CSV table of C-alpha atoms in Angstrom, one decimal:
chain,number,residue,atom,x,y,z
B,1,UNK,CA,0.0,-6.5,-30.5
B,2,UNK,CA,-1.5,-9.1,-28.6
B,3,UNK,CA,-4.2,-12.0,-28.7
B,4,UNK,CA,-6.8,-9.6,-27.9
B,5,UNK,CA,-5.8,-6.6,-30.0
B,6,UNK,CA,-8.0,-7.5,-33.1
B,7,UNK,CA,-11.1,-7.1,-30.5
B,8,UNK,CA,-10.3,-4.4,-28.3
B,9,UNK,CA,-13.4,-2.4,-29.5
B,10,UNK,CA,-15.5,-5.4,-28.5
B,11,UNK,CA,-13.6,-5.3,-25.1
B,12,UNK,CA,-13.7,-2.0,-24.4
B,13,UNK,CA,-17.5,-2.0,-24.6
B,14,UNK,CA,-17.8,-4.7,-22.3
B,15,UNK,CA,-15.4,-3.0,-19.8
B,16,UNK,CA,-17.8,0.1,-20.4
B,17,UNK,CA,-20.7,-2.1,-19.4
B,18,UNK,CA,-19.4,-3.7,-16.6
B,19,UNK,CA,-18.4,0.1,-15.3
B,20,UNK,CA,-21.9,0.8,-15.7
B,21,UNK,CA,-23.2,-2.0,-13.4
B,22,UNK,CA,-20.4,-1.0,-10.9
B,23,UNK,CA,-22.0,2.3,-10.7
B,24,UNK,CA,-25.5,1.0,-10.9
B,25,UNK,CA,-24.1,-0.6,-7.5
B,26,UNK,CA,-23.3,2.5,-6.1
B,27,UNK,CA,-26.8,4.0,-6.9
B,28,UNK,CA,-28.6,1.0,-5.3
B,29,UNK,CA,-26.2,1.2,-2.3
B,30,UNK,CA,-26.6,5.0,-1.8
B,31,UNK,CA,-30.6,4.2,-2.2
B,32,UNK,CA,-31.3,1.9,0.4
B,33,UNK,CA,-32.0,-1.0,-2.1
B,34,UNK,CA,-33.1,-4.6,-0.4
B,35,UNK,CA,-29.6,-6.4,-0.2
B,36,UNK,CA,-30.6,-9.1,-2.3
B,37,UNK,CA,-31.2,-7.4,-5.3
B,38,UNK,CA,-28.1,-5.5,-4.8
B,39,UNK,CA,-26.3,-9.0,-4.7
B,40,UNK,CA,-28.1,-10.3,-7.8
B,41,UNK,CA,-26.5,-7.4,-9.5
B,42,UNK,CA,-23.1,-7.9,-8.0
B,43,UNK,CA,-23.3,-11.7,-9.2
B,44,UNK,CA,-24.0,-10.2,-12.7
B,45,UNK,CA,-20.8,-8.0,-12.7
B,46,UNK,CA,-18.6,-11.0,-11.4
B,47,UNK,CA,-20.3,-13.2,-14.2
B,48,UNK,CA,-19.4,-10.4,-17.1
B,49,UNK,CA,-15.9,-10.0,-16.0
B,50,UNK,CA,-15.1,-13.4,-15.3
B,51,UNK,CA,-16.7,-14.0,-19.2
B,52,UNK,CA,-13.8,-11.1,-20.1
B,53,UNK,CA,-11.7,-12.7,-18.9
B,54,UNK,CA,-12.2,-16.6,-20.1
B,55,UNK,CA,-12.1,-14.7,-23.5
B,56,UNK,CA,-8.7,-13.0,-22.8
B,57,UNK,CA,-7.4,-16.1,-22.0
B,58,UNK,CA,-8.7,-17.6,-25.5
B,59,UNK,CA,-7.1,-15.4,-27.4
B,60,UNK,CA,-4.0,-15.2,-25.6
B,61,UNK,CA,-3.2,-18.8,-26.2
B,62,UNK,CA,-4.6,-18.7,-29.5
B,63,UNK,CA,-1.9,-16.2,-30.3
B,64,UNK,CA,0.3,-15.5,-28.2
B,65,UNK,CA,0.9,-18.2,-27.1
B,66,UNK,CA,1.3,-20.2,-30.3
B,67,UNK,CA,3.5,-18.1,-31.6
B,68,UNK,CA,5.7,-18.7,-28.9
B,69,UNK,CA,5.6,-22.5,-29.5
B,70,UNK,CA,6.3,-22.2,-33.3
B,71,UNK,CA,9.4,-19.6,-32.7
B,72,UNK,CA,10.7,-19.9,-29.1
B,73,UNK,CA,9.8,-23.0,-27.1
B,74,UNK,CA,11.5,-21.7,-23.9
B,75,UNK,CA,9.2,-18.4,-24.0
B,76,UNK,CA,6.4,-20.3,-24.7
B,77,UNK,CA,7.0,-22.6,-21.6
B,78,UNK,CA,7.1,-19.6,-19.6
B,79,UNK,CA,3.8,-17.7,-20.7
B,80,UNK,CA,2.1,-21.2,-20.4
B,81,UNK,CA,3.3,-21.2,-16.7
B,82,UNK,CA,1.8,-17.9,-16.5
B,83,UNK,CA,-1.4,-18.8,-18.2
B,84,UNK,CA,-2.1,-21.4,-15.8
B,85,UNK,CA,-1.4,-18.9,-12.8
B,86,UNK,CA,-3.9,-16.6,-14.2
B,87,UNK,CA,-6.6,-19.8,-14.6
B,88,UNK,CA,-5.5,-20.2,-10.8
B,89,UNK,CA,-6.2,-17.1,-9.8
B,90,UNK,CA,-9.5,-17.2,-11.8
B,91,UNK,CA,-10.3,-20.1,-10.5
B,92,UNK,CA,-10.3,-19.0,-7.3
B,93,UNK,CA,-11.8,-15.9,-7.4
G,1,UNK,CA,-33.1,0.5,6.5
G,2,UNK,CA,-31.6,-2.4,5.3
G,3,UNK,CA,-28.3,-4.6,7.1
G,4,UNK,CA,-26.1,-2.8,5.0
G,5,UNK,CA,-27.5,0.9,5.7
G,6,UNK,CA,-24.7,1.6,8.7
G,7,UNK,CA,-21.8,0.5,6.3
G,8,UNK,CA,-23.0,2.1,3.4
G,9,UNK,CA,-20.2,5.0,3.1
G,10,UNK,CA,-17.7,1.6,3.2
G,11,UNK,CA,-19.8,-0.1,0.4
G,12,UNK,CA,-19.6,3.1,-1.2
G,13,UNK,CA,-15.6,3.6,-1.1
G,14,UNK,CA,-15.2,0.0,-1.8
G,15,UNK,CA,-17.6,-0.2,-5.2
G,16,UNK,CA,-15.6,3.1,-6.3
G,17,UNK,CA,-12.7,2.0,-5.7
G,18,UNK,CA,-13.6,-1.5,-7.8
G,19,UNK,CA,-15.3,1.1,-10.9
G,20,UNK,CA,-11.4,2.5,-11.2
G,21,UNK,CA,-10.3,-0.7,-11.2
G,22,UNK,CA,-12.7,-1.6,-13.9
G,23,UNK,CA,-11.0,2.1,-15.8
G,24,UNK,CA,-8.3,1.1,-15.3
G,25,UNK,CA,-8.8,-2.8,-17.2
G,26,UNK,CA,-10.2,-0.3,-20.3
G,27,UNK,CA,-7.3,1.9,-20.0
G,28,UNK,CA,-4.9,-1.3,-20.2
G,29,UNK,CA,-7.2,-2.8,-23.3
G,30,UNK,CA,-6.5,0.8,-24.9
G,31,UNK,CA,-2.9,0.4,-24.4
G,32,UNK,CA,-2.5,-3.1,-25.8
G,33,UNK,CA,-0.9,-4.0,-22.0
G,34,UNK,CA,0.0,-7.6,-22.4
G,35,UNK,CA,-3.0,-9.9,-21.7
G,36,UNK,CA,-1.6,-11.5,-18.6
G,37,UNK,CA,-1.3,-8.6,-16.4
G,38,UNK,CA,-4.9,-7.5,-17.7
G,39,UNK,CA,-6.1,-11.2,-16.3
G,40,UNK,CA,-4.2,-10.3,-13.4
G,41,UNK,CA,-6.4,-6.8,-12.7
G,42,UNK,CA,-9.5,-8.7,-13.5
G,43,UNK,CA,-9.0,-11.2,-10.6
G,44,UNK,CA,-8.4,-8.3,-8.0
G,45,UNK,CA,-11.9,-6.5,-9.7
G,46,UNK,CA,-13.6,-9.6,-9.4
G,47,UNK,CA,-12.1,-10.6,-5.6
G,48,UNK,CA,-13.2,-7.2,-4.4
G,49,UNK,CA,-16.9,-7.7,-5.6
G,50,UNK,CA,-17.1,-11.1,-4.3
G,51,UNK,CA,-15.8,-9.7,-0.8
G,52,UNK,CA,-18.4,-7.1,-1.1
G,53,UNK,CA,-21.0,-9.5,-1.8
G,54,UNK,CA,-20.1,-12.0,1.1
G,55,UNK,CA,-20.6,-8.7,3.5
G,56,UNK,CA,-23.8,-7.5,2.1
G,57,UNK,CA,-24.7,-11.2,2.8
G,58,UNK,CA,-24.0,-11.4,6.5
G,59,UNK,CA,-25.2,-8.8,7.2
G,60,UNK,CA,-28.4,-9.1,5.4
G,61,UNK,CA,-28.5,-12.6,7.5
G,62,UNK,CA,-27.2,-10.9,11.1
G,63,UNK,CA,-30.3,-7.7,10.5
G,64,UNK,CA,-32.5,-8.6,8.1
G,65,UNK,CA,-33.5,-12.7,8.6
G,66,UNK,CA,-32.5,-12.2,12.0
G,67,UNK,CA,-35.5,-9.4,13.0
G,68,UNK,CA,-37.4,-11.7,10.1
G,69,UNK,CA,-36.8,-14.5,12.5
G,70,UNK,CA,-38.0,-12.7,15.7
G,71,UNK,CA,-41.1,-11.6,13.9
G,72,UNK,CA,-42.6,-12.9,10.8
G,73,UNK,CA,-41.6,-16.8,11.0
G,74,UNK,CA,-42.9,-17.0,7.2
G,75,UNK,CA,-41.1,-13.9,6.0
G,76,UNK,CA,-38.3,-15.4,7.5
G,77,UNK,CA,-38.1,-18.6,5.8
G,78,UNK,CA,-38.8,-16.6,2.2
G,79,UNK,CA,-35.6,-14.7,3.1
G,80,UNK,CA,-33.2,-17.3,3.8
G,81,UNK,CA,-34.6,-19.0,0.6
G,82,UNK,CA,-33.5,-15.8,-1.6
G,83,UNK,CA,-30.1,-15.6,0.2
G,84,UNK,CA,-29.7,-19.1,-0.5
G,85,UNK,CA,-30.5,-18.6,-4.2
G,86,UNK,CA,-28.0,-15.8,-3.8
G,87,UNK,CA,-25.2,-17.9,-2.3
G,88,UNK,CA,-25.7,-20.4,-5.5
G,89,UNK,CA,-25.1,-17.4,-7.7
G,90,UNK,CA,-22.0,-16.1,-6.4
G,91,UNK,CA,-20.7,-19.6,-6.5
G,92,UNK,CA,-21.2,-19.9,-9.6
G,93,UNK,CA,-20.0,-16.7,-10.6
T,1,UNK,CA,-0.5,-40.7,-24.7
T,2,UNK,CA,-1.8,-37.4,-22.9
T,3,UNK,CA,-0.6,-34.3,-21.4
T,4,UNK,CA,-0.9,-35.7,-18.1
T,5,UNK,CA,0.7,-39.2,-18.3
T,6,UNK,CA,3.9,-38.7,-16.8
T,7,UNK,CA,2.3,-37.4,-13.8
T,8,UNK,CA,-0.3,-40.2,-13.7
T,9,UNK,CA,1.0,-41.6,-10.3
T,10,UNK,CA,0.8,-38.3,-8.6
T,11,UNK,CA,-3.0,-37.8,-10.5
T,12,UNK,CA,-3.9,-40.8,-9.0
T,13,UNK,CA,-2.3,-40.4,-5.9
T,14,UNK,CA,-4.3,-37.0,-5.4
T,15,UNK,CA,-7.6,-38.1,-6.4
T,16,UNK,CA,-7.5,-41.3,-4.1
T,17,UNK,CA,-7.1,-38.6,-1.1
T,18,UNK,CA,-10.1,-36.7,-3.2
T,19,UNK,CA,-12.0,-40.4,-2.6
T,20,UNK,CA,-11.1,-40.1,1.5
T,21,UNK,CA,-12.3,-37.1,2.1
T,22,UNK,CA,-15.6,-37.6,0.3
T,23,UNK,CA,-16.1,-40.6,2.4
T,24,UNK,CA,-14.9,-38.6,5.4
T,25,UNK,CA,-17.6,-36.5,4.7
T,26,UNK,CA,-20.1,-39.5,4.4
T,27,UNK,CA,-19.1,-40.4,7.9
T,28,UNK,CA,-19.4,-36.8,9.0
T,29,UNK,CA,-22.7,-36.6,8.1
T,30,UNK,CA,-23.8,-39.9,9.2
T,31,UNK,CA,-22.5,-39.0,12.9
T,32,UNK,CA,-24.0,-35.7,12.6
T,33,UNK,CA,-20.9,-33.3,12.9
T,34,UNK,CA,-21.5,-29.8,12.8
T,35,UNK,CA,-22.3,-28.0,9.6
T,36,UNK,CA,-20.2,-25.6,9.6
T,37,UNK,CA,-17.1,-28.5,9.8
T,38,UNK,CA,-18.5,-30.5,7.0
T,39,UNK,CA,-18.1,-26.9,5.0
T,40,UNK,CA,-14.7,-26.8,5.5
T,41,UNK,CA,-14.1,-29.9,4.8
T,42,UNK,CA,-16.3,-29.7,1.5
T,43,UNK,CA,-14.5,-26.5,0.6
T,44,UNK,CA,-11.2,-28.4,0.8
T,45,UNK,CA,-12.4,-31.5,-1.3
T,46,UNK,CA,-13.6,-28.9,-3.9
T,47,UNK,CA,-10.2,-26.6,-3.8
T,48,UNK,CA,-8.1,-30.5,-4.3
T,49,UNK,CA,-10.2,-31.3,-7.2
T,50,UNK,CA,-10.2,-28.0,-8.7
T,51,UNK,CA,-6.3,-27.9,-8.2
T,52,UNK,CA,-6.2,-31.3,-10.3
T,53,UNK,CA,-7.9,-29.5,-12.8
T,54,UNK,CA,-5.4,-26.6,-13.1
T,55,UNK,CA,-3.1,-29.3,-12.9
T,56,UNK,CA,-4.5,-31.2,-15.9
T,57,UNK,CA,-4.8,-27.9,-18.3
T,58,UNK,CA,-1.6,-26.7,-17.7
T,59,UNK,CA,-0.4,-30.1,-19.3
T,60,UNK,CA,-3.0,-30.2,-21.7
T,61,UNK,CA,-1.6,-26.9,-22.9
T,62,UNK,CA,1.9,-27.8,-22.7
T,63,UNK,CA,1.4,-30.9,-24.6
T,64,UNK,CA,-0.8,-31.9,-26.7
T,65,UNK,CA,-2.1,-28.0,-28.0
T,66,UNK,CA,1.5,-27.3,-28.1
T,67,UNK,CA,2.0,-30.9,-30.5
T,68,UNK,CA,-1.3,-29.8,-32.3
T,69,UNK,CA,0.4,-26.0,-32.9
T,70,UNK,CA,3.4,-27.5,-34.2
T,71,UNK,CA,1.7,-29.9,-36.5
T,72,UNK,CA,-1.9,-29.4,-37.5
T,73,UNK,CA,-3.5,-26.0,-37.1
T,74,UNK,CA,-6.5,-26.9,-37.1
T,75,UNK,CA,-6.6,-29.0,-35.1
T,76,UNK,CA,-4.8,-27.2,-32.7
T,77,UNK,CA,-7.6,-24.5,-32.9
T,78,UNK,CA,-10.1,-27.5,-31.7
T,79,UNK,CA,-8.6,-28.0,-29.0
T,80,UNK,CA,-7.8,-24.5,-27.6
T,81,UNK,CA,-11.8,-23.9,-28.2
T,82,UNK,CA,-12.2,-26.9,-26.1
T,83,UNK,CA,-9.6,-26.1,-23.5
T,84,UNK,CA,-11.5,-22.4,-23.1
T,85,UNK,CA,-14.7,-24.1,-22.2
T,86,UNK,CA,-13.3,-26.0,-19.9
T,87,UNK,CA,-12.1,-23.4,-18.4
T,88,UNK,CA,-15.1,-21.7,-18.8
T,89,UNK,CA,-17.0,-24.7,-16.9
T,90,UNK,CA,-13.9,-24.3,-13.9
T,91,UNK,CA,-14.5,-21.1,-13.5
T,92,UNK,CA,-18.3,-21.5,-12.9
T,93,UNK,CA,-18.0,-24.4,-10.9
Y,1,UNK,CA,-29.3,-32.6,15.7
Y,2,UNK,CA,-28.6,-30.0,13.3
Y,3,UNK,CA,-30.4,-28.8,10.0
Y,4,UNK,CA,-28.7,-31.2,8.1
Y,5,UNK,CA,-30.3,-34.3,10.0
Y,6,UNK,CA,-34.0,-34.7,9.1
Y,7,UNK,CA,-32.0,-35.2,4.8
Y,8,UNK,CA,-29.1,-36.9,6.0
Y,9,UNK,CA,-30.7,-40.0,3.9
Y,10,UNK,CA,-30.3,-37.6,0.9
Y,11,UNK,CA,-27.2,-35.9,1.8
Y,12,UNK,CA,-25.5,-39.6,2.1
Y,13,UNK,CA,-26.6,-40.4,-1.5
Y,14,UNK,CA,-25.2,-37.5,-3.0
Y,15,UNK,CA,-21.8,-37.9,-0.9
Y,16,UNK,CA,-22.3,-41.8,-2.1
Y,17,UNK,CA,-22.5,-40.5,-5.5
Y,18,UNK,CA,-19.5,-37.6,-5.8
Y,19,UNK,CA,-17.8,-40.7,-4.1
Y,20,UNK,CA,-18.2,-42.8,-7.3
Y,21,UNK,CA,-17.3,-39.8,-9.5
Y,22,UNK,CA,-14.2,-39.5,-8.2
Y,23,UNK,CA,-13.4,-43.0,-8.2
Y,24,UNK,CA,-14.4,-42.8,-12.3
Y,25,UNK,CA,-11.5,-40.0,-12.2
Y,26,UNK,CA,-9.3,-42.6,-11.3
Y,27,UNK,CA,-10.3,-44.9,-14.0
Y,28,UNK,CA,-10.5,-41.9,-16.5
Y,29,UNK,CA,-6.7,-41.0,-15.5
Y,30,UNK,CA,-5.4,-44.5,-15.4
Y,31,UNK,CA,-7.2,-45.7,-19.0
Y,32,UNK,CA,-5.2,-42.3,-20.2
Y,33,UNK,CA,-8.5,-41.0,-21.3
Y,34,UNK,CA,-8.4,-37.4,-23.0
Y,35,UNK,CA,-7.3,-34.6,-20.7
Y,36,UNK,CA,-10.6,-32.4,-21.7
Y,37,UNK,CA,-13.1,-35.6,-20.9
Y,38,UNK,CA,-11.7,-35.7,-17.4
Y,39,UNK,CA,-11.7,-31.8,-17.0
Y,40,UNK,CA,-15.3,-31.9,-17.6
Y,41,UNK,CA,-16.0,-34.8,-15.2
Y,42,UNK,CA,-13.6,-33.0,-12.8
Y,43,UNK,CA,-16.3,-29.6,-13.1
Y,44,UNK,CA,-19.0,-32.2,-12.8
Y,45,UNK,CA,-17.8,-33.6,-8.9
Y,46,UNK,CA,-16.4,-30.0,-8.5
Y,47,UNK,CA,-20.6,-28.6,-8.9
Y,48,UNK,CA,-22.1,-31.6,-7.1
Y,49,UNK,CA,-20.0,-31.0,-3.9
Y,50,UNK,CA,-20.5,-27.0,-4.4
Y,51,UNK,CA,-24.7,-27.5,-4.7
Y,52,UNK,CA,-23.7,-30.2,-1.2
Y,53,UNK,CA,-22.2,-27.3,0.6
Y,54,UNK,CA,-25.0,-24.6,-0.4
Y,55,UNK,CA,-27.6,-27.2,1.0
Y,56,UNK,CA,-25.6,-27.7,3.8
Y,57,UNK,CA,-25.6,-24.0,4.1
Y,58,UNK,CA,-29.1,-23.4,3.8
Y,59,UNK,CA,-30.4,-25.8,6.6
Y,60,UNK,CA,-27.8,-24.0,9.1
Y,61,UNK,CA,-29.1,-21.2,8.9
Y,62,UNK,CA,-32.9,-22.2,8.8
Y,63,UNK,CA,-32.7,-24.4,12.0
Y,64,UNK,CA,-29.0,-24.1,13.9
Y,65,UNK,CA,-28.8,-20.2,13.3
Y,66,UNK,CA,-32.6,-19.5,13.3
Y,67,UNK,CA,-32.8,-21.4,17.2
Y,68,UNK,CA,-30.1,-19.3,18.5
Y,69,UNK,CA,-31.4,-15.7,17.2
Y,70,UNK,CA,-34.8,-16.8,19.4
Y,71,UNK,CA,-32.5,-18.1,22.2
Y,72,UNK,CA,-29.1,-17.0,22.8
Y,73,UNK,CA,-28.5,-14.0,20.8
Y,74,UNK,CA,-24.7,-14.0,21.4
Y,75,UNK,CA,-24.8,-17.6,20.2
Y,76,UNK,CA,-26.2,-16.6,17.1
Y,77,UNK,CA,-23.6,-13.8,16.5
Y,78,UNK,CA,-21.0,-16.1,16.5
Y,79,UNK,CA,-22.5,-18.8,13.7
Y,80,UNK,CA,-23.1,-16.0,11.3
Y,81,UNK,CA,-19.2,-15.1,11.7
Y,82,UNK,CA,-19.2,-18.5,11.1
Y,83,UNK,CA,-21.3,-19.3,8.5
Y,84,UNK,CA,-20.1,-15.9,6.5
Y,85,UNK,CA,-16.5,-17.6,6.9
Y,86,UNK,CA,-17.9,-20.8,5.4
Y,87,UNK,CA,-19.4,-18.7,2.4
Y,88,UNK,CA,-16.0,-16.8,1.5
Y,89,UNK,CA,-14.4,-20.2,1.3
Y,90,UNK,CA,-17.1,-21.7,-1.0
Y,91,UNK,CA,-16.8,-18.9,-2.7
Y,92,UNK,CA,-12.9,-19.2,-3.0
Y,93,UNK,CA,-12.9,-22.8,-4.0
């Protein structure tokens, strides 16, 4: 069980989506679409994913998280360490 | 014929290998992986698309505005106002 | 009291070499540098202040939503809403 | 010259005012104002000197890259490389 469990369908059809405009991508590729479009497209993939994964995050500290901090402070130091290396990476990505 | 057109088996590979990735994140959801390492995958999905952006983007500017530039002064300027527009999106994204 | 105040010297520290390079970049511009030099440098004003962001969440987290989880719920559920749209606004910016 | 120089007026006064943003970071951090207030003044400088860059961006390649494809074709090879590089940074910041 984790943060997210409770709204794995909800995830899973995002992910499903997201596949979708990854293949859309490869049509327009494979079709000599104007580049542009194809990067409007891509921008629209990086925008849904990142938007998974700000919400992954959510819930992971709203659970996870703070159940760590109300039973084992030293575990919940650790996953906040980890939290902020995922923001990093986000971040920077 | 667009900038892309003599890369476009690479484009290809690259956007399939980013739609397994994106399998992959609903595989992890489906398995209740723990939410970090799912962040983790997202970053590396969402890195790869960026980097496939920034090449469809120089080389839309290195073929595309650059024969623009040598012919059509006014088609020119239109394009480098998209790609700008399209540079604000994927920083933003 | 915040999350940050311990570190408040080293905050401060960071964001007056933030101030420097913005004003390095004032300079830059007003002696006509190349653009492409002024990028970098703006890149690496925006990757400091980004990192003082990270910075600033990860002891936001770590204190007062960890305080909040151990004492008022709801509270702490405020704030963890608030600390995803900041993120959120990171992410996109 | 470069395609900066005809705005540098403009670009000065939005330099002139990230400047003063940051410097309110300062006071924000040393009047220990709430960590979330200064995260989203911290997104605020973060977008300004991001929208800097992408008009930065935009007048490079209009004039600087634009005057070498008509003149010196090798010299315009070598600022796209460039100018992509610049992009993946923003990107990455």
């Amino acid at each position: 069980m984790h943060g997210y469990t409770m709204d794995k369908d909800d995830y899973l059809k995002r992910l499903k989506r997201i596949e979708g405009q990854v293949r859309g991508l490869q049509r327009m590729v494979d079709e000599d679409v104007y580049c542009i479009d194809i990067l409007t497209q891509v921008s629209a993939a990086t925008k849904a994913l990142q938007s998974v994964a700000v919400g992954l995050l959510d819930q992971h500290v709203r659970h996870c998280v703070s159940n760590a901090i109300a039973n084992d402070p030293d575990e919940a130091d650790r996953m906040i360490t980890e939290a902020t290396r995922a923001i990093e990476r986000l971040v920077k990505s």
